[in-house]
Amino acid sequence: MNFAQEKNGPSRFTGIGVVVLIHVLIGWALASGLARKAVEMVKGPIETKVIEEVKKPPPPPEKVVPPPPDLKAPPPPFVPPPEFQVTAPPPVNAPAIQSSQVAPPQQVAKAAPAPAPVAAPVAAPKPAGPLRAGAVCTKMGKMEQPSVNWSGEALYEVTATVKAGRVASMEVKSLRAGVDRKAQRAMIALIESTLKDTYECPGDHVFVQEFLFKID
């Protein structure tokens, strides 16, 4: 057996452990020393300085330059022109010339005969009231029965105004009472659409027409 090898084994591990311990102590000492220095540098006093703003000097006052003197020459003195007296020659009397004028013969103008009076056209007598639709309208569309939830008779009188052959406006008057409001609006709307869409009345007129609805 080799006893020398058995004795050297434990002593070698002990030496390695001592070396590692020394390195650890050196690292700890360095770390703690640097940390203290860092704390001391942070805790050091902070100096503050107040910087005053530098004020600019005021600008120098502007110099007022007086205006230049007026160097215009004075006007020359006024000298009146000399007076001259001019004697005019005496006027020469020209001989008077007598002229005799002969009046032209007078012409007697004959008056033209007055034109015969023209008889004014006799205007056609206007009707006393508005015309019926059949007298002025050449085309009158047929009206359909409205679909309303009401039964009875309704009578309406329409006064329509025609412009350029078409019904432009109208006035609807109910001649019988007791008609349902909803049904009455439907009937009046049907009358207006029929007159405006289907009636043709050449010219400008005002006509009257009655519309009777019998709904069972």
mmCIF file of C-alpha atoms in Angstrom:
data_model
loop_
_atom_site.group_PDB
_atom_site.id
_atom_site.type_symbol
_atom_site.label_atom_id
_atom_site.label_comp_id
_atom_site.label_asym_id
_atom_site.label_seq_id
_atom_site.Cartn_x
_atom_site.Cartn_y
_atom_site.Cartn_z
ATOM 1 C CA MET A 1 0.000 0.000 0.000
ATOM 2 C CA ASN A 2 1.127 3.604 -0.719
ATOM 3 C CA PHE A 3 0.833 5.487 2.600
ATOM 4 C CA ALA A 4 2.267 8.657 1.129
ATOM 5 C CA GLN A 5 -0.722 9.164 -1.137
ATOM 6 C CA GLU A 6 -3.242 8.668 1.696
ATOM 7 C CA LYS A 7 -1.534 11.319 3.868
ATOM 8 C CA ASN A 8 -1.340 13.953 1.076
ATOM 9 C CA GLY A 9 -5.066 13.754 0.145
ATOM 10 C CA PRO A 10 -6.709 15.550 3.139
ATOM 11 C CA SER A 11 -3.974 18.189 3.439
ATOM 12 C CA ARG A 12 -4.457 19.199 -0.213
ATOM 13 C CA PHE A 13 -8.207 19.819 0.218
ATOM 14 C CA THR A 14 -7.497 21.861 3.368
ATOM 15 C CA GLY A 15 -5.157 24.152 1.444
ATOM 16 C CA ILE A 16 -7.671 24.690 -1.312
ATOM 17 C CA GLY A 17 -10.343 25.603 1.245
ATOM 18 C CA VAL A 18 -8.047 28.154 2.911
ATOM 19 C CA VAL A 19 -7.334 29.807 -0.468
ATOM 20 C CA VAL A 20 -11.048 30.046 -1.305
ATOM 21 C CA LEU A 21 -11.822 31.539 2.115
ATOM 22 C CA ILE A 22 -9.121 34.187 1.656
ATOM 23 C CA HIS A 23 -10.615 35.196 -1.722
ATOM 24 C CA VAL A 24 -14.081 35.450 -0.224
ATOM 25 C CA LEU A 25 -12.840 37.726 2.588
ATOM 26 C CA ILE A 26 -11.009 39.943 0.100
ATOM 27 C CA GLY A 27 -14.133 40.277 -2.099
ATOM 28 C CA TRP A 28 -16.326 41.111 0.911
ATOM 29 C CA ALA A 29 -13.873 43.767 2.103
ATOM 30 C CA LEU A 30 -13.753 45.362 -1.337
ATOM 31 C CA ALA A 31 -17.548 45.336 -1.705
ATOM 32 C CA SER A 32 -18.214 46.871 1.718
ATOM 33 C CA GLY A 33 -15.580 49.572 1.172
ATOM 34 C CA LEU A 34 -16.976 50.623 -2.226
ATOM 35 C CA ALA A 35 -20.528 50.710 -0.821
ATOM 36 C CA ARG A 36 -19.481 53.068 1.979
ATOM 37 C CA LYS A 37 -17.751 55.380 -0.476
ATOM 38 C CA ALA A 38 -20.870 55.485 -2.645
ATOM 39 C CA VAL A 39 -23.068 56.371 0.365
ATOM 40 C CA GLU A 40 -20.656 59.118 1.421
ATOM 41 C CA MET A 41 -20.644 60.575 -2.101
ATOM 42 C CA VAL A 42 -24.456 60.629 -2.178
ATOM 43 C CA LYS A 43 -24.719 62.189 1.311
ATOM 44 C CA GLY A 44 -22.372 64.990 0.362
ATOM 45 C CA PRO A 45 -23.750 68.605 0.507
ATOM 46 C CA ILE A 46 -25.504 69.910 -2.597
ATOM 47 C CA GLU A 47 -24.453 73.371 -3.567
ATOM 48 C CA THR A 48 -27.031 75.672 -5.157
ATOM 49 C CA LYS A 49 -26.265 78.892 -6.958
ATOM 50 C CA VAL A 50 -28.711 81.643 -7.836
ATOM 51 C CA ILE A 51 -27.972 83.033 -11.273
ATOM 52 C CA GLU A 52 -29.177 86.571 -11.614
ATOM 53 C CA GLU A 53 -30.495 87.748 -14.946
ATOM 54 C CA VAL A 54 -28.185 90.183 -16.628
ATOM 55 C CA LYS A 55 -30.097 93.397 -17.301
ATOM 56 C CA LYS A 56 -29.385 95.088 -20.587
ATOM 57 C CA PRO A 57 -28.485 98.776 -20.402
ATOM 58 C CA PRO A 58 -31.197 101.160 -21.614
ATOM 59 C CA PRO A 59 -30.797 102.354 -25.207
ATOM 60 C CA PRO A 60 -29.311 105.829 -25.678
ATOM 61 C CA PRO A 61 -31.837 108.648 -26.303
ATOM 62 C CA GLU A 62 -32.491 109.471 -29.912
ATOM 63 C CA LYS A 63 -31.000 112.687 -31.218
ATOM 64 C CA VAL A 64 -33.496 115.175 -32.604
ATOM 65 C CA VAL A 65 -32.099 116.729 -35.769
ATOM 66 C CA PRO A 66 -33.596 120.168 -36.559
ATOM 67 C CA PRO A 67 -35.051 120.598 -40.070
ATOM 68 C CA PRO A 68 -32.781 122.235 -42.662
ATOM 69 C CA PRO A 69 -33.352 125.957 -43.248
ATOM 70 C CA ASP A 70 -35.453 127.086 -46.194
ATOM 71 C CA LEU A 71 -32.964 128.296 -48.831
ATOM 72 C CA LYS A 72 -35.509 129.472 -51.426
ATOM 73 C CA ALA A 73 -34.662 132.789 -53.098
ATOM 74 C CA PRO A 74 -37.084 135.680 -52.399
ATOM 75 C CA PRO A 75 -39.395 136.665 -55.295
ATOM 76 C CA PRO A 76 -38.215 139.571 -57.509
ATOM 77 C CA PRO A 77 -39.788 142.972 -56.840
ATOM 78 C CA PHE A 78 -42.871 143.889 -58.857
ATOM 79 C CA VAL A 79 -42.259 146.551 -61.517
ATOM 80 C CA PRO A 80 -45.415 148.046 -63.073
ATOM 81 C CA PRO A 81 -45.375 148.228 -66.919
ATOM 82 C CA PRO A 82 -45.280 151.722 -68.536
ATOM 83 C CA GLU A 83 -48.557 153.262 -69.549
ATOM 84 C CA PHE A 84 -49.132 154.094 -73.269
ATOM 85 C CA GLN A 85 -52.039 156.146 -74.555
ATOM 86 C CA VAL A 86 -53.287 154.992 -77.965
ATOM 87 C CA THR A 87 -55.586 157.314 -79.888
ATOM 88 C CA ALA A 88 -58.117 155.474 -82.019
ATOM 89 C CA PRO A 89 -58.856 156.866 -85.545
ATOM 90 C CA PRO A 90 -62.304 158.395 -86.083
ATOM 91 C CA PRO A 91 -64.908 155.944 -87.422
ATOM 92 C CA VAL A 92 -65.755 156.098 -91.140
ATOM 93 C CA ASN A 93 -69.485 156.346 -91.813
ATOM 94 C CA ALA A 94 -70.403 153.790 -94.514
ATOM 95 C CA PRO A 95 -73.264 154.683 -96.867
ATOM 96 C CA ALA A 96 -76.573 153.219 -95.812
ATOM 97 C CA ILE A 97 -77.971 150.615 -98.161
ATOM 98 C CA GLN A 98 -81.733 150.509 -98.405
ATOM 99 C CA SER A 99 -83.137 147.078 -99.235
ATOM 100 C CA SER A 100 -86.663 146.440 -100.322
ATOM 101 C CA GLN A 101 -88.164 143.058 -99.514
ATOM 102 C CA VAL A 102 -91.153 141.742 -101.392
ATOM 103 C CA ALA A 103 -93.487 139.593 -99.349
ATOM 104 C CA PRO A 104 -94.193 136.192 -100.975
ATOM 105 C CA PRO A 105 -97.769 135.425 -101.948
ATOM 106 C CA GLN A 106 -99.763 133.796 -99.171
ATOM 107 C CA GLN A 107 -100.889 130.216 -99.764
ATOM 108 C CA VAL A 108 -104.226 129.176 -98.385
ATOM 109 C CA ALA A 109 -104.042 125.631 -96.954
ATOM 110 C CA LYS A 110 -107.128 123.553 -97.361
ATOM 111 C CA ALA A 111 -108.208 121.626 -94.284
ATOM 112 C CA ALA A 112 -108.364 117.856 -94.738
ATOM 113 C CA PRO A 113 -111.730 116.254 -94.102
ATOM 114 C CA ALA A 114 -112.111 114.759 -90.613
ATOM 115 C CA PRO A 115 -112.032 110.943 -90.544
ATOM 116 C CA ALA A 116 -115.255 109.195 -89.840
ATOM 117 C CA PRO A 117 -115.525 107.977 -86.233
ATOM 118 C CA VAL A 118 -114.797 104.279 -85.788
ATOM 119 C CA ALA A 119 -117.349 102.441 -83.730
ATOM 120 C CA ALA A 120 -115.819 100.760 -80.681
ATOM 121 C CA PRO A 121 -116.258 96.989 -80.528
ATOM 122 C CA VAL A 122 -119.023 95.932 -78.276
ATOM 123 C CA ALA A 123 -117.648 93.759 -75.478
ATOM 124 C CA ALA A 124 -119.393 90.490 -74.903
ATOM 125 C CA PRO A 125 -121.412 90.532 -71.732
ATOM 126 C CA LYS A 126 -119.698 88.693 -68.909
ATOM 127 C CA PRO A 127 -121.649 86.041 -67.073
ATOM 128 C CA ALA A 128 -123.082 87.035 -63.747
ATOM 129 C CA GLY A 129 -121.254 84.221 -61.886
ATOM 130 C CA PRO A 130 -118.703 81.441 -62.464
ATOM 131 C CA LEU A 131 -119.390 79.021 -65.319
ATOM 132 C CA ARG A 132 -120.109 75.340 -65.050
ATOM 133 C CA ALA A 133 -117.302 72.895 -65.742
ATOM 134 C CA GLY A 134 -119.026 71.497 -68.832
ATOM 135 C CA ALA A 135 -119.036 74.949 -70.487
ATOM 136 C CA VAL A 136 -115.262 75.522 -70.368
ATOM 137 C CA CYS A 137 -113.655 72.073 -70.022
ATOM 138 C CA THR A 138 -113.077 69.782 -73.006
ATOM 139 C CA LYS A 139 -111.990 66.781 -70.952
ATOM 140 C CA MET A 140 -113.404 65.726 -67.580
ATOM 141 C CA GLY A 141 -112.195 62.495 -65.948
ATOM 142 C CA LYS A 142 -114.566 60.110 -64.198
ATOM 143 C CA MET A 143 -114.285 59.960 -60.426
ATOM 144 C CA GLU A 144 -114.149 56.639 -58.589
ATOM 145 C CA GLN A 145 -115.860 55.851 -55.300
ATOM 146 C CA PRO A 146 -113.556 56.257 -52.295
ATOM 147 C CA SER A 147 -112.871 53.259 -50.069
ATOM 148 C CA VAL A 148 -113.951 54.543 -46.654
ATOM 149 C CA ASN A 149 -115.516 52.947 -43.586
ATOM 150 C CA TRP A 150 -118.638 55.110 -43.744
ATOM 151 C CA SER A 151 -122.033 54.935 -45.424
ATOM 152 C CA GLY A 152 -124.380 57.703 -46.518
ATOM 153 C CA GLU A 153 -124.539 60.611 -48.967
ATOM 154 C CA ALA A 154 -122.101 63.528 -49.183
ATOM 155 C CA LEU A 155 -122.457 66.565 -51.471
ATOM 156 C CA TYR A 156 -119.645 69.025 -52.217
ATOM 157 C CA GLU A 157 -119.487 72.238 -54.265
ATOM 158 C CA VAL A 158 -116.087 72.996 -55.838
ATOM 159 C CA THR A 159 -115.012 76.435 -57.151
ATOM 160 C CA ALA A 160 -111.935 75.803 -59.339
ATOM 161 C CA THR A 161 -109.517 78.350 -60.872
ATOM 162 C CA VAL A 162 -108.009 77.353 -64.236
ATOM 163 C CA LYS A 163 -104.653 78.750 -65.435
ATOM 164 C CA ALA A 164 -103.321 77.879 -68.920
ATOM 165 C CA GLY A 165 -105.830 75.067 -69.317
ATOM 166 C CA ARG A 166 -105.145 73.298 -66.008
ATOM 167 C CA VAL A 167 -106.801 73.534 -62.593
ATOM 168 C CA ALA A 168 -104.407 75.572 -60.447
ATOM 169 C CA SER A 169 -106.413 75.928 -57.231
ATOM 170 C CA MET A 170 -109.841 75.071 -55.842
ATOM 171 C CA GLU A 171 -112.158 75.667 -52.914
ATOM 172 C CA VAL A 172 -114.266 72.733 -51.671
ATOM 173 C CA LYS A 173 -117.452 73.411 -49.706
ATOM 174 C CA SER A 174 -119.488 70.691 -47.995
ATOM 175 C CA LEU A 175 -123.244 71.048 -48.572
ATOM 176 C CA ARG A 176 -124.334 68.285 -46.203
ATOM 177 C CA ALA A 177 -123.473 67.801 -42.557
ATOM 178 C CA GLY A 178 -122.941 64.611 -40.630
ATOM 179 C CA VAL A 179 -120.093 63.248 -42.742
ATOM 180 C CA ASP A 180 -117.334 61.391 -40.944
ATOM 181 C CA ARG A 181 -114.135 63.490 -40.826
ATOM 182 C CA LYS A 182 -111.864 60.705 -42.036
ATOM 183 C CA ALA A 183 -114.236 59.879 -44.894
ATOM 184 C CA GLN A 184 -114.602 63.589 -45.757
ATOM 185 C CA ARG A 185 -110.791 64.022 -46.049
ATOM 186 C CA ALA A 186 -110.627 61.024 -48.378
ATOM 187 C CA MET A 187 -113.441 62.401 -50.588
ATOM 188 C CA ILE A 188 -111.892 65.893 -50.820
ATOM 189 C CA ALA A 189 -108.483 64.395 -51.707
ATOM 190 C CA LEU A 190 -110.159 62.330 -54.455
ATOM 191 C CA ILE A 191 -111.884 65.460 -55.841
ATOM 192 C CA GLU A 192 -108.618 67.457 -55.919
ATOM 193 C CA SER A 193 -106.651 64.694 -57.660
ATOM 194 C CA THR A 194 -109.401 64.166 -60.268
ATOM 195 C CA LEU A 195 -109.639 67.869 -61.152
ATOM 196 C CA LYS A 196 -105.876 68.464 -61.344
ATOM 197 C CA ASP A 197 -104.988 65.259 -63.207
ATOM 198 C CA THR A 198 -107.891 64.642 -65.616
ATOM 199 C CA TYR A 199 -109.575 68.025 -66.340
ATOM 200 C CA GLU A 200 -108.495 70.024 -69.408
ATOM 201 C CA CYS A 201 -110.028 73.510 -69.784
ATOM 202 C CA PRO A 202 -108.300 75.681 -72.462
ATOM 203 C CA GLY A 203 -107.609 79.249 -71.309
ATOM 204 C CA ASP A 204 -108.096 80.882 -67.920
ATOM 205 C CA HIS A 205 -111.452 80.319 -66.226
ATOM 206 C CA VAL A 206 -113.285 79.940 -62.964
ATOM 207 C CA PHE A 207 -115.932 77.224 -62.897
ATOM 208 C CA VAL A 208 -118.221 75.581 -60.362
ATOM 209 C CA GLN A 209 -119.062 71.884 -60.129
ATOM 210 C CA GLU A 210 -120.900 69.711 -57.624
ATOM 211 C CA PHE A 211 -119.843 66.200 -56.604
ATOM 212 C CA LEU A 212 -122.266 63.727 -54.982
ATOM 213 C CA PHE A 213 -121.048 60.586 -53.190
ATOM 214 C CA LYS A 214 -123.462 57.733 -52.326
ATOM 215 C CA ILE A 215 -121.731 55.128 -50.204
ATOM 216 C CA ASP A 216 -123.682 52.080 -48.982
#
